[in-house]
Structures are given as C-alpha cells and as structure tokens.
PDB file of C-alpha atoms in Angstrom:
ATOM      1  CA  MET A   8     123.919 -83.979 -77.291  1.00 51.00           C
ATOM      2  CA  ASN A   9     121.218 -81.491 -78.334  1.00 56.00           C
ATOM      3  CA  GLN A  10     117.789 -82.025 -76.886  1.00 60.00           C
ATOM      4  CA  LEU A  11     114.794 -80.785 -78.766  1.00 54.00           C
ATOM      5  CA  PRO A  12     112.837 -78.181 -76.869  1.00 53.00           C
ATOM      6  CA  THR A  13     109.550 -79.483 -75.549  1.00 55.00           C
ATOM      7  CA  LEU A  14     106.558 -77.536 -76.684  1.00 48.00           C
ATOM      8  CA  PRO A  15     103.721 -76.950 -74.252  1.00 51.00           C
ATOM      9  CA  LEU A  16     100.517 -78.706 -75.192  1.00 51.00           C
ATOM     10  CA  SER A  17      98.008 -76.362 -76.722  1.00 50.00           C
ATOM     11  CA  ASP A  18      94.627 -75.814 -75.099  1.00 52.00           C
ATOM     12  CA  SER A  19      93.065 -75.286 -78.516  1.00 49.00           C
ATOM     13  CA  PRO A  20      90.705 -77.999 -79.756  1.00 47.00           C
ATOM     14  CA  ARG A  21      91.824 -80.387 -82.457  1.00 53.00           C
ATOM     15  CA  ARG A  22      88.703 -79.672 -84.448  1.00 52.00           C
ATOM     16  CA  PRO A  23      88.553 -75.956 -85.252  1.00 54.00           C
ATOM     17  CA  GLY A  24      85.398 -74.238 -84.117  1.00 58.00           C
ATOM     18  CA  ARG A  25      84.366 -76.999 -81.765  1.00 60.00           C
ATOM     19  CA  LYS A  26      85.244 -77.606 -78.146  1.00 61.00           C
ATOM     20  CA  PRO A  27      86.650 -80.980 -77.154  1.00 63.00           C
ATOM     21  CA  ALA A  28      83.969 -83.405 -76.030  1.00 60.00           C
ATOM     22  CA  ASN A  29      85.081 -83.259 -72.412  1.00 67.00           C
ATOM     23  CA  ARG A  30      84.668 -79.451 -72.336  1.00 71.00           C
ATOM     24  CA  ARG A  31      81.337 -79.161 -74.107  1.00 70.00           C
ATOM     25  CA  ASN A  32      78.352 -78.103 -72.061  1.00 76.00           C
ATOM     26  CA  ARG A  33      76.169 -81.209 -71.768  1.00 76.00           C
ATOM     27  CA  THR A  34      73.328 -79.759 -69.704  1.00 80.00           C
ATOM     28  CA  TRP A  35      70.848 -79.872 -72.611  1.00 71.00           C
ATOM     29  CA  GLU A  36      71.533 -83.595 -73.147  1.00 76.00           C
ATOM     30  CA  GLN A  37      71.152 -84.230 -69.420  1.00 80.00           C
ATOM     31  CA  GLN A  38      67.840 -82.363 -69.318  1.00 80.00           C
ATOM     32  CA  HIS A  39      66.541 -84.147 -72.444  1.00 77.00           C
ATOM     33  CA  PRO A  40      67.249 -87.879 -72.165  1.00 85.00           C
ATOM     34  CA  PRO A  41      66.466 -89.946 -75.267  1.00 89.00           C
ATOM     35  CA  VAL A  42      62.847 -91.036 -75.602  1.00 89.00           C
ATOM     36  CA  THR A  43      62.380 -94.467 -77.179  1.00 91.00           C
ATOM     37  CA  PHE A  44      59.479 -95.155 -79.520  1.00 92.00           C
ATOM     38  CA  VAL A  45      58.644 -98.768 -80.381  1.00 91.00           C
ATOM     39  CA  GLY A  46      57.417 -99.651 -83.860  1.00 89.00           C
ATOM     40  CA  VAL A  47      58.989 -96.879 -85.941  1.00 92.00           C
ATOM     41  CA  PRO A  48      59.770 -98.572 -89.287  1.00 92.00           C
ATOM     42  CA  LEU A  49      63.310 -98.763 -90.582  1.00 92.00           C
ATOM     43  CA  GLU A  50      62.446 -96.712 -93.698  1.00 93.00           C
ATOM     44  CA  ILE A  51      61.336 -93.783 -91.526  1.00 94.00           C
ATOM     45  CA  ARG A  52      64.449 -93.950 -89.333  1.00 93.00           C
ATOM     46  CA  GLU A  53      66.676 -94.117 -92.423  1.00 94.00           C
ATOM     47  CA  ALA A  54      64.906 -91.142 -94.022  1.00 94.00           C
ATOM     48  CA  ILE A  55      65.545 -89.073 -90.884  1.00 93.00           C
ATOM     49  CA  CYS A  56      69.209 -90.166 -90.824  1.00 92.00           C
ATOM     50  CA  ASN A  57      69.572 -89.322 -94.530  1.00 92.00           C
ATOM     51  CA  LEU A  58      68.098 -85.843 -94.027  1.00 91.00           C
ATOM     52  CA  SER A  59      70.430 -85.299 -91.093  1.00 90.00           C
ATOM     53  CA  ALA A  60      73.482 -86.384 -93.112  1.00 90.00           C
ATOM     54  CA  HIS A  61      72.443 -84.152 -96.028  1.00 89.00           C
ATOM     55  CA  TYR A  62      72.092 -81.032 -93.870  1.00 86.00           C
ATOM     56  CA  ARG A  63      75.306 -81.767 -91.997  1.00 86.00           C
ATOM     57  CA  GLU A  64      77.306 -82.195 -95.239  1.00 86.00           C
ATOM     58  CA  GLN A  65      75.696 -79.390 -97.220  1.00 84.00           C
ATOM     59  CA  TYR A  66      75.125 -76.741 -94.578  1.00 79.00           C
ATOM     60  CA  GLY A  67      77.253 -77.718 -91.569  1.00 77.00           C
ATOM     61  CA  MET A  68      74.147 -78.294 -89.465  1.00 73.00           C
ATOM     62  CA  VAL A  69      74.758 -79.202 -85.836  1.00 70.00           C
ATOM     63  CA  GLY A  70      72.238 -81.273 -83.913  1.00 75.00           C
ATOM     64  CA  GLY A  71      72.093 -84.399 -86.017  1.00 84.00           C
ATOM     65  CA  VAL A  72      69.257 -86.865 -86.169  1.00 90.00           C
ATOM     66  CA  ASP A  73      67.603 -85.509 -83.027  1.00 90.00           C
ATOM     67  CA  ALA A  74      67.314 -82.029 -84.547  1.00 89.00           C
ATOM     68  CA  VAL A  75      65.683 -83.405 -87.707  1.00 91.00           C
ATOM     69  CA  ALA A  76      63.285 -85.556 -85.659  1.00 93.00           C
ATOM     70  CA  ARG A  77      62.313 -82.551 -83.486  1.00 92.00           C
ATOM     71  CA  GLU A  78      61.544 -80.389 -86.511  1.00 92.00           C
ATOM     72  CA  LEU A  79      59.572 -83.126 -88.269  1.00 94.00           C
ATOM     73  CA  LEU A  80      57.550 -83.718 -85.103  1.00 94.00           C
ATOM     74  CA  ARG A  81      57.034 -79.973 -84.593  1.00 94.00           C
ATOM     75  CA  TYR A  82      55.541 -79.768 -88.080  1.00 94.00           C
ATOM     76  CA  GLY A  83      53.504 -82.979 -87.658  1.00 94.00           C
ATOM     77  CA  LEU A  84      52.065 -81.826 -84.319  1.00 94.00           C
ATOM     78  CA  LYS A  85      51.103 -78.451 -85.820  1.00 94.00           C
ATOM     79  CA  GLU A  86      49.380 -80.191 -88.731  1.00 94.00           C
ATOM     80  CA  TYR A  87      47.581 -82.556 -86.332  1.00 93.00           C
ATOM     81  CA  ALA A  88      46.335 -79.594 -84.295  1.00 92.00           C
ATOM     82  CA  GLU A  89      44.937 -78.116 -87.538  1.00 93.00           C
ATOM     83  CA  GLY A  90      43.144 -81.400 -88.318  1.00 90.00           C
ATOM     84  CA  LYS A  91      45.324 -82.337 -91.299  1.00 90.00           C
ATOM     85  CA  VAL A  92      46.724 -85.625 -89.919  1.00 90.00           C
ATOM     86  CA  ASP A  93      44.479 -88.672 -89.632  1.00 85.00           C
ATOM     87  CA  MET A  94      45.340 -90.933 -86.699  1.00 82.00           C
ATOM     88  CA  ARG A  95      42.629 -93.545 -87.204  1.00 71.00           C
ATOM     89  CA  PRO A  96      44.173 -96.985 -86.857  1.00 60.00           C
ATOM     90  CA  ALA A  97      43.806 -99.517 -89.641  1.00 56.00           C
ATOM     91  CA  ARG A  98      40.892-101.902 -89.220  1.00 54.00           C
ATOM     92  CA  THR A  99      41.710-105.214 -87.690  1.00 51.00           C
ATOM     93  CA  GLN A 100      40.036-108.559 -88.335  1.00 53.00           C
ATOM     94  CA  PRO A 101      37.162-109.375 -86.020  1.00 60.00           C
ATOM     95  CA  ARG A 102      37.896-112.082 -83.500  1.00 61.00           C
ATOM     96  CA  SER A 103      36.288-115.451 -84.148  1.00 65.00           C
ATOM     97  CA  GLU A 104      34.831-117.793 -81.582  1.00 70.00           C
ATOM     98  CA  LEU A 105      35.218-121.578 -81.570  1.00 66.00           C
ATOM     99  CA  ARG A 106      32.038-123.696 -81.393  1.00 68.00           C
ATOM    100  CA  GLY A 107      31.458-127.442 -81.443  1.00 63.00           C
ATOM    101  CA  ASP A 108      28.736-129.468 -83.135  1.00 65.00           C
ATOM    102  CA  SER A 109      27.921-133.151 -82.987  1.00 63.00           C
ATOM    103  CA  HIS A 110      26.914-135.046 -86.115  1.00 62.00           C
ATOM    104  CA  SER A 111      27.147-138.496 -87.573  1.00 61.00           C
ATOM    105  CA  VAL A 112      30.607-139.737 -88.475  1.00 60.00           C
ATOM    106  CA  LEU A 113      31.426-138.623 -92.019  1.00 65.00           C
ATOM    107  CA  SER A 114      35.123-139.298 -92.104  1.00 70.00           C
ATOM    108  CA  ARG A 115      37.895-139.841 -89.642  1.00 70.00           C
ATOM    109  CA  GLN A 116      39.854-136.825 -88.555  1.00 67.00           C
ATOM    110  CA  SER A 117      43.316-136.691 -87.134  1.00 72.00           C
ATOM    111  CA  ILE A 118      44.577-134.207 -84.606  1.00 75.00           C
ATOM    112  CA  PRO A 119      47.179-132.034 -86.306  1.00 73.00           C
ATOM    113  CA  VAL A 120      50.639-131.716 -84.810  1.00 78.00           C
ATOM    114  CA  HIS A 121      51.287-128.280 -83.415  1.00 77.00           C
ATOM    115  CA  LYS A 122      54.186-126.481 -85.017  1.00 80.00           C
ATOM    116  CA  PRO A 123      55.764-123.868 -82.795  1.00 80.00           C
ATOM    117  CA  ALA A 124      55.359-120.365 -84.079  1.00 77.00           C
ATOM    118  CA  PRO A 125      58.534-118.734 -85.342  1.00 80.00           C
ATOM    119  CA  LYS A 126      60.123-116.348 -82.881  1.00 78.00           C
ATOM    120  CA  LYS A 127      58.886-112.835 -83.295  1.00 75.00           C
ATOM    121  CA  GLU A 128      61.468-110.310 -84.273  1.00 75.00           C
ATOM    122  CA  LYS A 129      61.931-107.441 -81.891  1.00 79.00           C
ATOM    123  CA  GLN A 130      59.864-104.396 -82.691  1.00 79.00           C
ATOM    124  CA  PRO A 131      61.959-101.706 -84.364  1.00 85.00           C
ATOM    125  CA  ARG A 132      62.844 -98.915 -81.955  1.00 87.00           C
ATOM    126  CA  ALA A 133      63.894 -95.334 -82.411  1.00 90.00           C
ATOM    127  CA  SER A 134      65.301 -93.008 -79.752  1.00 91.00           C
ATOM    128  CA  TYR A 135      65.382 -89.235 -80.069  1.00 91.00           C
ATOM    129  CA  ARG A 136      66.110 -86.372 -77.690  1.00 89.00           C
ATOM    130  CA  LEU A 137      62.908 -84.340 -77.700  1.00 90.00           C
ATOM    131  CA  PRO A 138      61.629 -81.408 -75.680  1.00 89.00           C
ATOM    132  CA  ALA A 139      59.270 -82.446 -72.891  1.00 88.00           C
ATOM    133  CA  GLY A 140      56.451 -80.471 -74.537  1.00 91.00           C
ATOM    134  CA  GLN A 141      56.571 -82.619 -77.675  1.00 92.00           C
ATOM    135  CA  VAL A 142      56.525 -85.841 -75.650  1.00 92.00           C
ATOM    136  CA  GLU A 143      53.502 -84.560 -73.675  1.00 93.00           C
ATOM    137  CA  LYS A 144      51.646 -83.643 -76.887  1.00 93.00           C
ATOM    138  CA  ILE A 145      52.215 -87.147 -78.240  1.00 92.00           C
ATOM    139  CA  GLY A 146      50.623 -88.573 -75.084  1.00 91.00           C
ATOM    140  CA  THR A 147      47.738 -86.112 -75.445  1.00 93.00           C
ATOM    141  CA  ILE A 148      47.102 -87.288 -79.019  1.00 91.00           C
ATOM    142  CA  ILE A 149      46.743 -90.868 -77.781  1.00 89.00           C
ATOM    143  CA  GLN A 150      44.105 -89.820 -75.241  1.00 89.00           C
ATOM    144  CA  LEU A 151      42.252 -87.601 -77.745  1.00 90.00           C
ATOM    145  CA  GLU A 152      42.091 -90.348 -80.368  1.00 88.00           C
ATOM    146  CA  GLU A 153      40.879 -92.917 -77.830  1.00 84.00           C
ATOM    147  CA  ASP A 154      38.168 -90.481 -76.687  1.00 85.00           C
ATOM    148  CA  LYS A 155      37.126 -89.842 -80.323  1.00 83.00           C
ATOM    149  CA  ALA A 156      36.825 -93.566 -81.010  1.00 78.00           C
ATOM    150  CA  ALA A 157      34.624 -94.301 -77.973  1.00 77.00           C
ATOM    151  CA  PRO A 158      32.676 -96.528 -77.440  1.00 77.00           C
ATOM    152  CA  ARG A 159      34.940 -98.589 -79.724  1.00 77.00           C
ATOM    153  CA  VAL A 160      38.225 -99.372 -78.081  1.00 71.00           C
ATOM    154  CA  ILE A 161      41.414 -98.464 -79.872  1.00 76.00           C
ATOM    155  CA  GLN A 162      44.854 -98.636 -78.435  1.00 82.00           C
ATOM    156  CA  LEU A 163      47.406 -96.360 -79.986  1.00 86.00           C
ATOM    157  CA  THR A 164      51.026 -96.489 -78.911  1.00 88.00           C
ATOM    158  CA  ARG A 165      53.471 -93.616 -78.858  1.00 91.00           C
ATOM    159  CA  GLY A 166      55.391 -95.381 -81.617  1.00 92.00           C
ATOM    160  CA  GLN A 167      52.303 -95.453 -83.870  1.00 91.00           C
ATOM    161  CA  VAL A 168      51.589 -91.765 -83.268  1.00 92.00           C
ATOM    162  CA  VAL A 169      55.200 -90.722 -83.883  1.00 94.00           C
ATOM    163  CA  THR A 170      55.377 -92.871 -87.019  1.00 93.00           C
ATOM    164  CA  ARG A 171      52.225 -91.246 -88.416  1.00 93.00           C
ATOM    165  CA  LEU A 172      53.545 -87.754 -87.640  1.00 94.00           C
ATOM    166  CA  PHE A 173      56.920 -88.559 -89.238  1.00 94.00           C
ATOM    167  CA  ILE A 174      55.239 -89.989 -92.354  1.00 94.00           C
ATOM    168  CA  HIS A 175      53.080 -86.873 -92.731  1.00 93.00           C
ATOM    169  CA  ALA A 176      56.048 -84.526 -92.271  1.00 94.00           C
ATOM    170  CA  LEU A 177      58.319 -86.495 -94.636  1.00 93.00           C
ATOM    171  CA  GLU A 178      55.592 -86.604 -97.318  1.00 93.00           C
ATOM    172  CA  SER A 179      55.109 -82.847 -96.918  1.00 92.00           C
ATOM    173  CA  TYR A 180      58.875 -82.367 -97.226  1.00 92.00           C
ATOM    174  CA  GLU A 181      58.970 -84.402-100.438  1.00 91.00           C
ATOM    175  CA  ASP A 182      55.940 -82.540-101.841  1.00 90.00           C
ATOM    176  CA  GLY A 183      57.527 -79.164-101.091  1.00 89.00           C
ATOM    177  CA  ARG A 184      54.926 -78.109 -98.507  1.00 91.00           C
ATOM    178  CA  PHE A 185      57.517 -78.206 -95.701  1.00 89.00           C
ATOM    179  CA  SER A 186      61.180 -77.281 -95.781  1.00 87.00           C
ATOM    180  CA  LEU A 187      64.115 -77.408 -93.411  1.00 84.00           C
ATOM    181  CA  TYR A 188      66.759 -74.739 -93.245  1.00 81.00           C
ATOM    182  CA  THR A 189      69.713 -74.053 -91.011  1.00 76.00           C
ATOM    183  CA  THR A 190      70.031 -71.031 -88.761  1.00 73.00           C
ATOM    184  CA  ILE A 191      73.185 -69.584 -87.330  1.00 67.00           C
ATOM    185  CA  GLU A 192      73.017 -69.092 -83.596  1.00 59.00           C
ATOM    186  CA  ASN A 193      75.701 -68.195 -81.106  1.00 54.00           C
ATOM    187  CA  VAL A 194      74.835 -71.041 -78.774  1.00 52.00           C
ATOM    188  CA  ASN A 195      73.822 -74.047 -80.841  1.00 51.00           C
ATOM    189  CA  ALA A 196      73.103 -74.114 -84.564  1.00 53.00           C
ATOM    190  CA  GLY A 197      70.290 -76.433 -85.516  1.00 60.00           C
ATOM    191  CA  LEU A 198      67.397 -76.902 -87.880  1.00 65.00           C
ATOM    192  CA  ARG A 199      64.209 -74.951 -88.191  1.00 68.00           C
ATOM    193  CA  GLY A 200      61.161 -76.184 -90.045  1.00 69.00           C
ATOM    194  CA  GLU A 201      58.997 -74.018 -92.227  1.00 67.00           C
ATOM    195  CA  ALA A 202      55.678 -74.867 -93.806  1.00 66.00           C
ATOM    196  CA  ALA A 203      55.031 -73.626 -97.312  1.00 60.00           C
ATOM    197  CA  GLU A 204      51.803 -71.665 -97.555  1.00 55.00           C
TER     198      GLU A 204
END
C-alpha cells in the first residue's frame, strides 16, 4: 500500500502580502483603543464606511474606517483652528414656568390621564481609533466654545463636536475642497488628506 508523502505546512500566509492575524503587530491598536462618540448620526457613519470601502476596493487602502475618520477629523480640526467651522449649537426653546390663577367657575375640567412616554431609542454611537492628540483637541474645542458663549451656558458633547467636524469635512470632500489619497509606506499604508487651495 502506497502512502502519500506528507507535505510540511507552509509558514507563508494564506493571503499574499499580509501576515496572518496572529502574527501581525498589534501595538498600535493597543496604544489607541477605540474612542466612542455618542450622537453621531447614521448618515455620517455610513458616509465614512462608504468612503473606506471605496478606497479599499479602488486603491487597496489599509486602515479602514478608522483611517478615514482620522483624516476627516484632521481636516476638520485644521479648518476649526482657522475659524472656518461654526460650532454654535442650535437654539433651544426657552423653558416655561407653570403658574396658577383662581377665577370663577367657567366650565368643569377633568384631569387628563397620563400616557407614558415612548421609550427613547439609544443614542447612535460611533467608535474610532484616533490619535490621543485628536481626542485632546476635541475636548479643547468644547472648553473654547463654552468660554465663548459665556455668560450663556451651552453644553457641547464630544459627539456633537465630532459630528460637526465630520459634516464639514464630508461637505468639503463633496465640493472638491478636500481630497483623500493613498500613500505607499513600508510599515502601514493608510490615507492622507489634502485640502484644495
């Protein structure tokens, strides 16, 4: 009976040009845990995912959604520093105060039955791996805007700031004032943003 010779298992990865997941260097991911932002609308998250998919399919970009988010935020933060992004929150309705008044009986009134409010849906969340410097700048914007608004009190969240920066960067991308392009690097290919002058 002839036995087939056993071939030694190859150390080469199954996907050419890419190390197996268990051999990849994960120090960057460990140093940059995902940061979660509450209130980022679904349309914005989908636009970032769509850009990521486009650059991955067309140009072989590595880095995914996080890379696109980092570049959009880099551009948005630069534009904010130049005074081109408005962070003023939308006006809210003034609070009303309840008062009572006695008068002669005009008509009978019944006490309405309280209907429970529908359960609030969870706020949309988005998580991205960002450099610590970008996260710090987002926190700085919140403090700057609150100082600008004084003595009025405004409360901006990180999610509101990030959403505004994403909207500005995505609008600039669509208008042609900002572009993304891939760069080839030995370590980790990713995206770079470039503003059109």
